[in-house]
Amino acid sequence: KHSYADKNPIIGENKSTGDQFLENTLLYKKFFTDLINFEDLLINFNSKEMAQHFKSKNVDVYPIRYSINCYGGEIDRTACTYGGVTPHEGNKLKERKKIPINLWINGVQKEVSLDKVQTDKKNVTVQELDAQARRYLQKDLKLYNNDTLGGKIQRGKIEFDSSDGSKVSYDLFDVKGDFPEKQLRIYSDNKTLSTEHLHIDIYLYEK
């Protein structure tokens, strides 16, 4: 839960690197200029082909970082992520797009304002959308809080549905591992969706 509640996503535009640590990674040296604790950024993918696809290309990044069990860049000065990469050229919208959310709690639909999830990309990673959506759910509905901290939600699913028929869904409570290094691996496929007619469906249950 802390990955979504406590950490701001890494946002970078028009970045490029030819450096790698392993075949399925990209290493951006001197990436951070405004974070005291970090200098380099290491991005992991689930295949070497994906890393090769973005190697030496101008890209935009929007991933959630982790630092425990992160190796490959400057020692103790590197942040790691999984995916979160899109092409920089030809992928920008003229203005930011607000992605509508349909939310049901115990089968009853609730109104959600349009400002919760936004992007400036024609094709966006699911990670960018999911990070914003879960941050909203944690902040407003205490999604991952236990009973003593006001949490009531026990089960939930989130679906990202694009106009071309592409759909990605996650069980919001099927979190793998105890640390972000494992929990965030769901984004290593760097899955993207078209933002044309894109919407998000969220189903939450209190029991």
PDB file of N, CA and C in Angstrom, residues 100-179:
ATOM      1  N   PRO A 100     -12.298   8.985 -17.263  1.00  0.00           N
ATOM      2  CA  PRO A 100     -13.446   8.759 -16.379  1.00  0.00           C
ATOM      3  C   PRO A 100     -13.338   7.445 -15.605  1.00  0.00           C
ATOM      4  N   ILE A 101     -13.810   7.482 -14.373  1.00  0.00           N
ATOM      5  CA  ILE A 101     -13.829   6.307 -13.501  1.00  0.00           C
ATOM      6  C   ILE A 101     -15.270   5.955 -13.155  1.00  0.00           C
ATOM      7  N   ASN A 102     -15.631   4.707 -13.391  1.00  0.00           N
ATOM      8  CA  ASN A 102     -16.906   4.170 -12.918  1.00  0.00           C
ATOM      9  C   ASN A 102     -16.619   3.356 -11.661  1.00  0.00           C
ATOM     10  N   LEU A 103     -17.191   3.766 -10.541  1.00  0.00           N
ATOM     11  CA  LEU A 103     -16.907   3.128  -9.256  1.00  0.00           C
ATOM     12  C   LEU A 103     -18.175   2.534  -8.658  1.00  0.00           C
ATOM     13  N   TRP A 104     -18.078   1.258  -8.275  1.00  0.00           N
ATOM     14  CA  TRP A 104     -19.168   0.598  -7.563  1.00  0.00           C
ATOM     15  C   TRP A 104     -18.657   0.114  -6.214  1.00  0.00           C
ATOM     16  N   ILE A 105     -19.394   0.407  -5.154  1.00  0.00           N
ATOM     17  CA  ILE A 105     -19.084  -0.111  -3.823  1.00  0.00           C
ATOM     18  C   ILE A 105     -20.265  -0.948  -3.361  1.00  0.00           C
ATOM     19  N   ASN A 106     -20.031  -2.214  -3.152  1.00  0.00           N
ATOM     20  CA  ASN A 106     -21.103  -3.159  -2.792  1.00  0.00           C
ATOM     21  C   ASN A 106     -22.236  -3.138  -3.810  1.00  0.00           C
ATOM     22  N   GLY A 107     -21.885  -2.962  -5.084  1.00  0.00           N
ATOM     23  CA  GLY A 107     -22.869  -2.988  -6.154  1.00  0.00           C
ATOM     24  C   GLY A 107     -23.586  -1.683  -6.396  1.00  0.00           C
ATOM     25  N   VAL A 108     -23.298  -0.659  -5.607  1.00  0.00           N
ATOM     26  CA  VAL A 108     -23.941   0.650  -5.765  1.00  0.00           C
ATOM     27  C   VAL A 108     -22.954   1.615  -6.412  1.00  0.00           C
ATOM     28  N   GLN A 109     -23.348   2.218  -7.536  1.00  0.00           N
ATOM     29  CA  GLN A 109     -22.436   3.110  -8.238  1.00  0.00           C
ATOM     30  C   GLN A 109     -22.292   4.437  -7.504  1.00  0.00           C
ATOM     31  N   LYS A 110     -21.054   4.912  -7.416  1.00  0.00           N
ATOM     32  CA  LYS A 110     -20.735   6.164  -6.751  1.00  0.00           C
ATOM     33  C   LYS A 110     -20.166   7.147  -7.769  1.00  0.00           C
ATOM     34  N   GLU A 111     -20.421   8.419  -7.553  1.00  0.00           N
ATOM     35  CA  GLU A 111     -19.901   9.446  -8.458  1.00  0.00           C
ATOM     36  C   GLU A 111     -18.446   9.739  -8.130  1.00  0.00           C
ATOM     37  N   VAL A 112     -17.621   9.832  -9.174  1.00  0.00           N
ATOM     38  CA  VAL A 112     -16.202  10.142  -9.011  1.00  0.00           C
ATOM     39  C   VAL A 112     -15.867  11.324  -9.912  1.00  0.00           C
ATOM     40  N   SER A 113     -15.251  12.349  -9.367  1.00  0.00           N
ATOM     41  CA  SER A 113     -14.897  13.523 -10.163  1.00  0.00           C
ATOM     42  C   SER A 113     -13.856  13.156 -11.210  1.00  0.00           C
ATOM     43  N   LEU A 114     -13.824  13.924 -12.284  1.00  0.00           N
ATOM     44  CA  LEU A 114     -12.981  13.600 -13.438  1.00  0.00           C
ATOM     45  C   LEU A 114     -11.506  13.931 -13.246  1.00  0.00           C
ATOM     46  N   ASP A 115     -11.135  14.496 -12.125  1.00  0.00           N
ATOM     47  CA  ASP A 115      -9.754  14.942 -11.952  1.00  0.00           C
ATOM     48  C   ASP A 115      -8.849  13.896 -11.305  1.00  0.00           C
ATOM     49  N   LYS A 116      -9.348  12.699 -11.052  1.00  0.00           N
ATOM     50  CA  LYS A 116      -8.571  11.709 -10.303  1.00  0.00           C
ATOM     51  C   LYS A 116      -7.458  11.067 -11.123  1.00  0.00           C
ATOM     52  N   VAL A 117      -7.720  10.788 -12.401  1.00  0.00           N
ATOM     53  CA  VAL A 117      -6.718  10.159 -13.271  1.00  0.00           C
ATOM     54  C   VAL A 117      -6.615  10.968 -14.556  1.00  0.00           C
ATOM     55  N   GLN A 118      -5.412  11.427 -14.872  1.00  0.00           N
ATOM     56  CA  GLN A 118      -5.194  12.247 -16.061  1.00  0.00           C
ATOM     57  C   GLN A 118      -3.899  11.825 -16.751  1.00  0.00           C
ATOM     58  N   THR A 119      -3.807  12.128 -18.039  1.00  0.00           N
ATOM     59  CA  THR A 119      -2.571  11.862 -18.776  1.00  0.00           C
ATOM     60  C   THR A 119      -2.464  12.806 -19.956  1.00  0.00           C
ATOM     61  N   ASP A 120      -1.254  13.002 -20.434  1.00  0.00           N
ATOM     62  CA  ASP A 120      -1.034  13.831 -21.623  1.00  0.00           C
ATOM     63  C   ASP A 120      -0.576  12.980 -22.806  1.00  0.00           C
ATOM     64  N   LYS A 121      -0.820  11.662 -22.732  1.00  0.00           N
ATOM     65  CA  LYS A 121      -0.306  10.743 -23.745  1.00  0.00           C
ATOM     66  C   LYS A 121      -1.425  10.113 -24.578  1.00  0.00           C
ATOM     67  N   LYS A 122      -1.130   9.856 -25.855  1.00  0.00           N
ATOM     68  CA  LYS A 122      -2.067   9.137 -26.724  1.00  0.00           C
ATOM     69  C   LYS A 122      -2.124   7.662 -26.341  1.00  0.00           C
ATOM     70  N   ASN A 123      -0.957   7.094 -26.090  1.00  0.00           N
ATOM     71  CA  ASN A 123      -0.860   5.729 -25.570  1.00  0.00           C
ATOM     72  C   ASN A 123      -0.151   5.805 -24.223  1.00  0.00           C
ATOM     73  N   VAL A 124      -0.770   5.253 -23.209  1.00  0.00           N
ATOM     74  CA  VAL A 124      -0.291   5.423 -21.843  1.00  0.00           C
ATOM     75  C   VAL A 124      -0.074   4.053 -21.209  1.00  0.00           C
ATOM     76  N   THR A 125       0.908   3.955 -20.323  1.00  0.00           N
ATOM     77  CA  THR A 125       1.101   2.683 -19.628  1.00  0.00           C
ATOM     78  C   THR A 125      -0.015   2.475 -18.610  1.00  0.00           C
ATOM     79  N   VAL A 126      -0.371   1.221 -18.424  1.00  0.00           N
ATOM     80  CA  VAL A 126      -1.362   0.887 -17.400  1.00  0.00           C
ATOM     81  C   VAL A 126      -0.843   1.310 -16.027  1.00  0.00           C
ATOM     82  N   GLN A 127       0.459   1.254 -15.844  1.00  0.00           N
ATOM     83  CA  GLN A 127       1.050   1.649 -14.566  1.00  0.00           C
ATOM     84  C   GLN A 127       0.731   3.104 -14.226  1.00  0.00           C
ATOM     85  N   GLU A 128       0.823   3.994 -15.211  1.00  0.00           N
ATOM     86  CA  GLU A 128       0.525   5.408 -14.969  1.00  0.00           C
ATOM     87  C   GLU A 128      -0.916   5.589 -14.502  1.00  0.00           C
ATOM     88  N   LEU A 129      -1.831   4.884 -15.144  1.00  0.00           N
ATOM     89  CA  LEU A 129      -3.244   4.963 -14.780  1.00  0.00           C
ATOM     90  C   LEU A 129      -3.496   4.329 -13.413  1.00  0.00           C
ATOM     91  N   ASP A 130      -2.922   3.157 -13.201  1.00  0.00           N
ATOM     92  CA  ASP A 130      -3.147   2.397 -11.974  1.00  0.00           C
ATOM     93  C   ASP A 130      -2.587   3.127 -10.761  1.00  0.00           C
ATOM     94  N   ALA A 131      -1.424   3.739 -10.926  1.00  0.00           N
ATOM     95  CA  ALA A 131      -0.806   4.470  -9.820  1.00  0.00           C
ATOM     96  C   ALA A 131      -1.703   5.605  -9.348  1.00  0.00           C
ATOM     97  N   GLN A 132      -2.272   6.335 -10.298  1.00  0.00           N
ATOM     98  CA  GLN A 132      -3.153   7.447  -9.932  1.00  0.00           C
ATOM     99  C   GLN A 132      -4.461   6.949  -9.320  1.00  0.00           C
ATOM    100  N   ALA A 133      -5.021   5.894  -9.910  1.00  0.00           N
ATOM    101  CA  ALA A 133      -6.298   5.370  -9.419  1.00  0.00           C
ATOM    102  C   ALA A 133      -6.160   4.817  -7.999  1.00  0.00           C
ATOM    103  N   ARG A 134      -5.112   4.044  -7.749  1.00  0.00           N
ATOM    104  CA  ARG A 134      -4.954   3.467  -6.410  1.00  0.00           C
ATOM    105  C   ARG A 134      -4.603   4.538  -5.382  1.00  0.00           C
ATOM    106  N   ARG A 135      -3.884   5.552  -5.810  1.00  0.00           N
ATOM    107  CA  ARG A 135      -3.579   6.658  -4.888  1.00  0.00           C
ATOM    108  C   ARG A 135      -4.878   7.347  -4.457  1.00  0.00           C
ATOM    109  N   TYR A 136      -5.783   7.557  -5.419  1.00  0.00           N
ATOM    110  CA  TYR A 136      -7.093   8.139  -5.101  1.00  0.00           C
ATOM    111  C   TYR A 136      -7.869   7.229  -4.154  1.00  0.00           C
ATOM    112  N   LEU A 137      -7.893   5.929  -4.443  1.00  0.00           N
ATOM    113  CA  LEU A 137      -8.638   4.989  -3.609  1.00  0.00           C
ATOM    114  C   LEU A 137      -8.077   4.921  -2.191  1.00  0.00           C
ATOM    115  N   GLN A 138      -6.765   5.001  -2.077  1.00  0.00           N
ATOM    116  CA  GLN A 138      -6.154   4.969  -0.748  1.00  0.00           C
ATOM    117  C   GLN A 138      -6.429   6.266   0.011  1.00  0.00           C
ATOM    118  N   LYS A 139      -6.312   7.387  -0.671  1.00  0.00           N
ATOM    119  CA  LYS A 139      -6.497   8.684  -0.017  1.00  0.00           C
ATOM    120  C   LYS A 139      -7.948   8.913   0.387  1.00  0.00           C
ATOM    121  N   ASP A 140      -8.877   8.626  -0.516  1.00  0.00           N
ATOM    122  CA  ASP A 140     -10.283   8.954  -0.275  1.00  0.00           C
ATOM    123  C   ASP A 140     -11.074   7.827   0.390  1.00  0.00           C
ATOM    124  N   LEU A 141     -10.722   6.577   0.098  1.00  0.00           N
ATOM    125  CA  LEU A 141     -11.498   5.447   0.614  1.00  0.00           C
ATOM    126  C   LEU A 141     -10.703   4.542   1.551  1.00  0.00           C
ATOM    127  N   LYS A 142      -9.449   4.915   1.821  1.00  0.00           N
ATOM    128  CA  LYS A 142      -8.590   4.141   2.730  1.00  0.00           C
ATOM    129  C   LYS A 142      -8.520   2.675   2.301  1.00  0.00           C
ATOM    130  N   LEU A 143      -8.292   2.483   1.013  1.00  0.00           N
ATOM    131  CA  LEU A 143      -8.363   1.158   0.402  1.00  0.00           C
ATOM    132  C   LEU A 143      -7.563   0.101   1.146  1.00  0.00           C
ATOM    133  N   TYR A 144      -6.318   0.430   1.497  1.00  0.00           N
ATOM    134  CA  TYR A 144      -5.438  -0.571   2.092  1.00  0.00           C
ATOM    135  C   TYR A 144      -5.281  -0.421   3.608  1.00  0.00           C
ATOM    136  N   ASN A 145      -6.111   0.402   4.231  1.00  0.00           N
ATOM    137  CA  ASN A 145      -6.071   0.518   5.688  1.00  0.00           C
ATOM    138  C   ASN A 145      -6.797  -0.657   6.341  1.00  0.00           C
ATOM    139  N   ASN A 146      -6.320  -1.071   7.515  1.00  0.00           N
ATOM    140  CA  ASN A 146      -7.052  -2.098   8.256  1.00  0.00           C
ATOM    141  C   ASN A 146      -8.204  -1.464   9.034  1.00  0.00           C
ATOM    142  N   ASP A 147      -8.963  -2.280   9.725  1.00  0.00           N
ATOM    143  CA  ASP A 147     -10.157  -1.791  10.423  1.00  0.00           C
ATOM    144  C   ASP A 147      -9.836  -0.698  11.433  1.00  0.00           C
ATOM    145  N   THR A 148      -8.751  -0.845  12.155  1.00  0.00           N
ATOM    146  CA  THR A 148      -8.419   0.121  13.200  1.00  0.00           C
ATOM    147  C   THR A 148      -8.047   1.481  12.631  1.00  0.00           C
ATOM    148  N   LEU A 149      -7.661   1.528  11.349  1.00  0.00           N
ATOM    149  CA  LEU A 149      -7.308   2.791  10.697  1.00  0.00           C
ATOM    150  C   LEU A 149      -8.406   3.267   9.760  1.00  0.00           C
ATOM    151  N   GLY A 150      -9.596   2.716   9.934  1.00  0.00           N
ATOM    152  CA  GLY A 150     -10.743   3.202   9.173  1.00  0.00           C
ATOM    153  C   GLY A 150     -10.993   2.515   7.857  1.00  0.00           C
ATOM    154  N   GLY A 151     -10.244   1.461   7.568  1.00  0.00           N
ATOM    155  CA  GLY A 151     -10.447   0.758   6.308  1.00  0.00           C
ATOM    156  C   GLY A 151     -11.637  -0.186   6.367  1.00  0.00           C
ATOM    157  N   LYS A 152     -12.472  -0.154   5.338  1.00  0.00           N
ATOM    158  CA  LYS A 152     -13.651  -1.023   5.290  1.00  0.00           C
ATOM    159  C   LYS A 152     -13.645  -1.968   4.088  1.00  0.00           C
ATOM    160  N   ILE A 153     -12.879  -1.625   3.057  1.00  0.00           N
ATOM    161  CA  ILE A 153     -12.883  -2.411   1.825  1.00  0.00           C
ATOM    162  C   ILE A 153     -12.117  -3.715   2.037  1.00  0.00           C
ATOM    163  N   GLN A 154     -12.735  -4.835   1.655  1.00  0.00           N
ATOM    164  CA  GLN A 154     -12.127  -6.151   1.830  1.00  0.00           C
ATOM    165  C   GLN A 154     -11.721  -6.802   0.508  1.00  0.00           C
ATOM    166  N   ARG A 155     -12.440  -6.474  -0.555  1.00  0.00           N
ATOM    167  CA  ARG A 155     -12.158  -7.049  -1.865  1.00  0.00           C
ATOM    168  C   ARG A 155     -12.316  -5.975  -2.929  1.00  0.00           C
ATOM    169  N   GLY A 156     -11.637  -6.163  -4.070  1.00  0.00           N
ATOM    170  CA  GLY A 156     -11.798  -5.185  -5.135  1.00  0.00           C
ATOM    171  C   GLY A 156     -11.074  -5.559  -6.411  1.00  0.00           C
ATOM    172  N   LYS A 157     -11.581  -5.025  -7.506  1.00  0.00           N
ATOM    173  CA  LYS A 157     -10.973  -5.241  -8.820  1.00  0.00           C
ATOM    174  C   LYS A 157     -10.985  -3.929  -9.585  1.00  0.00           C
ATOM    175  N   ILE A 158      -9.944  -3.695 -10.383  1.00  0.00           N
ATOM    176  CA  ILE A 158      -9.867  -2.518 -11.232  1.00  0.00           C
ATOM    177  C   ILE A 158      -9.664  -2.964 -12.672  1.00  0.00           C
ATOM    178  N   GLU A 159     -10.410  -2.362 -13.598  1.00  0.00           N
ATOM    179  CA  GLU A 159     -10.323  -2.695 -15.017  1.00  0.00           C
ATOM    180  C   GLU A 159     -10.070  -1.430 -15.826  1.00  0.00           C
ATOM    181  N   PHE A 160      -9.143  -1.538 -16.773  1.00  0.00           N
ATOM    182  CA  PHE A 160      -8.841  -0.454 -17.703  1.00  0.00           C
ATOM    183  C   PHE A 160      -9.320  -0.892 -19.078  1.00  0.00           C
ATOM    184  N   ASP A 161     -10.261  -0.158 -19.647  1.00  0.00           N
ATOM    185  CA  ASP A 161     -10.953  -0.589 -20.864  1.00  0.00           C
ATOM    186  C   ASP A 161     -10.772   0.455 -21.957  1.00  0.00           C
ATOM    187  N   SER A 162     -10.121   0.061 -23.066  1.00  0.00           N
ATOM    188  CA  SER A 162      -9.842   0.977 -24.166  1.00  0.00           C
ATOM    189  C   SER A 162     -10.797   0.738 -25.326  1.00  0.00           C
ATOM    190  N   SER A 163     -10.879   1.724 -26.227  1.00  0.00           N
ATOM    191  CA  SER A 163     -11.847   1.676 -27.326  1.00  0.00           C
ATOM    192  C   SER A 163     -11.543   0.587 -28.340  1.00  0.00           C
ATOM    193  N   ASP A 164     -10.281   0.134 -28.411  1.00  0.00           N
ATOM    194  CA  ASP A 164      -9.917  -0.882 -29.395  1.00  0.00           C
ATOM    195  C   ASP A 164     -10.179  -2.302 -28.892  1.00  0.00           C
ATOM    196  N   GLY A 165     -10.835  -2.411 -27.753  1.00  0.00           N
ATOM    197  CA  GLY A 165     -11.139  -3.721 -27.197  1.00  0.00           C
ATOM    198  C   GLY A 165     -10.117  -4.234 -26.206  1.00  0.00           C
ATOM    199  N   SER A 166      -9.001  -3.513 -26.061  1.00  0.00           N
ATOM    200  CA  SER A 166      -7.979  -3.926 -25.104  1.00  0.00           C
ATOM    201  C   SER A 166      -8.472  -3.693 -23.681  1.00  0.00           C
ATOM    202  N   LYS A 167      -8.199  -4.646 -22.813  1.00  0.00           N
ATOM    203  CA  LYS A 167      -8.631  -4.531 -21.423  1.00  0.00           C
ATOM    204  C   LYS A 167      -7.584  -5.156 -20.515  1.00  0.00           C
ATOM    205  N   VAL A 168      -7.285  -4.469 -19.425  1.00  0.00           N
ATOM    206  CA  VAL A 168      -6.358  -4.978 -18.417  1.00  0.00           C
ATOM    207  C   VAL A 168      -7.046  -4.867 -17.066  1.00  0.00           C
ATOM    208  N   SER A 169      -6.939  -5.902 -16.248  1.00  0.00           N
ATOM    209  CA  SER A 169      -7.569  -5.855 -14.928  1.00  0.00           C
ATOM    210  C   SER A 169      -6.623  -6.400 -13.868  1.00  0.00           C
ATOM    211  N   TYR A 170      -6.768  -5.884 -12.649  1.00  0.00           N
ATOM    212  CA  TYR A 170      -5.994  -6.353 -11.506  1.00  0.00           C
ATOM    213  C   TYR A 170      -6.926  -6.586 -10.325  1.00  0.00           C
ATOM    214  N   ASP A 171      -6.645  -7.631  -9.572  1.00  0.00           N
ATOM    215  CA  ASP A 171      -7.244  -7.810  -8.258  1.00  0.00           C
ATOM    216  C   ASP A 171      -6.514  -6.853  -7.315  1.00  0.00           C
ATOM    217  N   LEU A 172      -7.219  -5.895  -6.747  1.00  0.00           N
ATOM    218  CA  LEU A 172      -6.584  -4.861  -5.935  1.00  0.00           C
ATOM    219  C   LEU A 172      -5.968  -5.396  -4.649  1.00  0.00           C
ATOM    220  N   PHE A 173      -6.355  -6.602  -4.254  1.00  0.00           N
ATOM    221  CA  PHE A 173      -5.845  -7.153  -2.999  1.00  0.00           C
ATOM    222  C   PHE A 173      -4.954  -8.377  -3.204  1.00  0.00           C
ATOM    223  N   ASP A 174      -4.704  -8.738  -4.441  1.00  0.00           N
ATOM    224  CA  ASP A 174      -3.809  -9.855  -4.738  1.00  0.00           C
ATOM    225  C   ASP A 174      -2.396  -9.309  -4.919  1.00  0.00           C
ATOM    226  N   VAL A 175      -1.815  -8.844  -3.828  1.00  0.00           N
ATOM    227  CA  VAL A 175      -0.499  -8.214  -3.845  1.00  0.00           C
ATOM    228  C   VAL A 175       0.564  -9.266  -3.566  1.00  0.00           C
ATOM    229  N   LYS A 176       1.519  -9.401  -4.488  1.00  0.00           N
ATOM    230  CA  LYS A 176       2.554 -10.427  -4.367  1.00  0.00           C
ATOM    231  C   LYS A 176       3.764  -9.876  -3.616  1.00  0.00           C
ATOM    232  N   GLY A 177       4.201 -10.579  -2.586  1.00  0.00           N
ATOM    233  CA  GLY A 177       5.415 -10.205  -1.883  1.00  0.00           C
ATOM    234  C   GLY A 177       5.182  -9.197  -0.773  1.00  0.00           C
ATOM    235  N   ASP A 178       6.221  -9.015   0.042  1.00  0.00           N
ATOM    236  CA  ASP A 178       6.148  -8.111   1.189  1.00  0.00           C
ATOM    237  C   ASP A 178       6.738  -6.742   0.903  1.00  0.00           C
ATOM    238  N   PHE A 179       7.490  -6.610  -0.202  1.00  0.00           N
ATOM    239  CA  PHE A 179       8.160  -5.352  -0.505  1.00  0.00           C
ATOM    240  C   PHE A 179       7.867  -4.931  -1.943  1.00  0.00           C
TER     241      PHE A 179
END
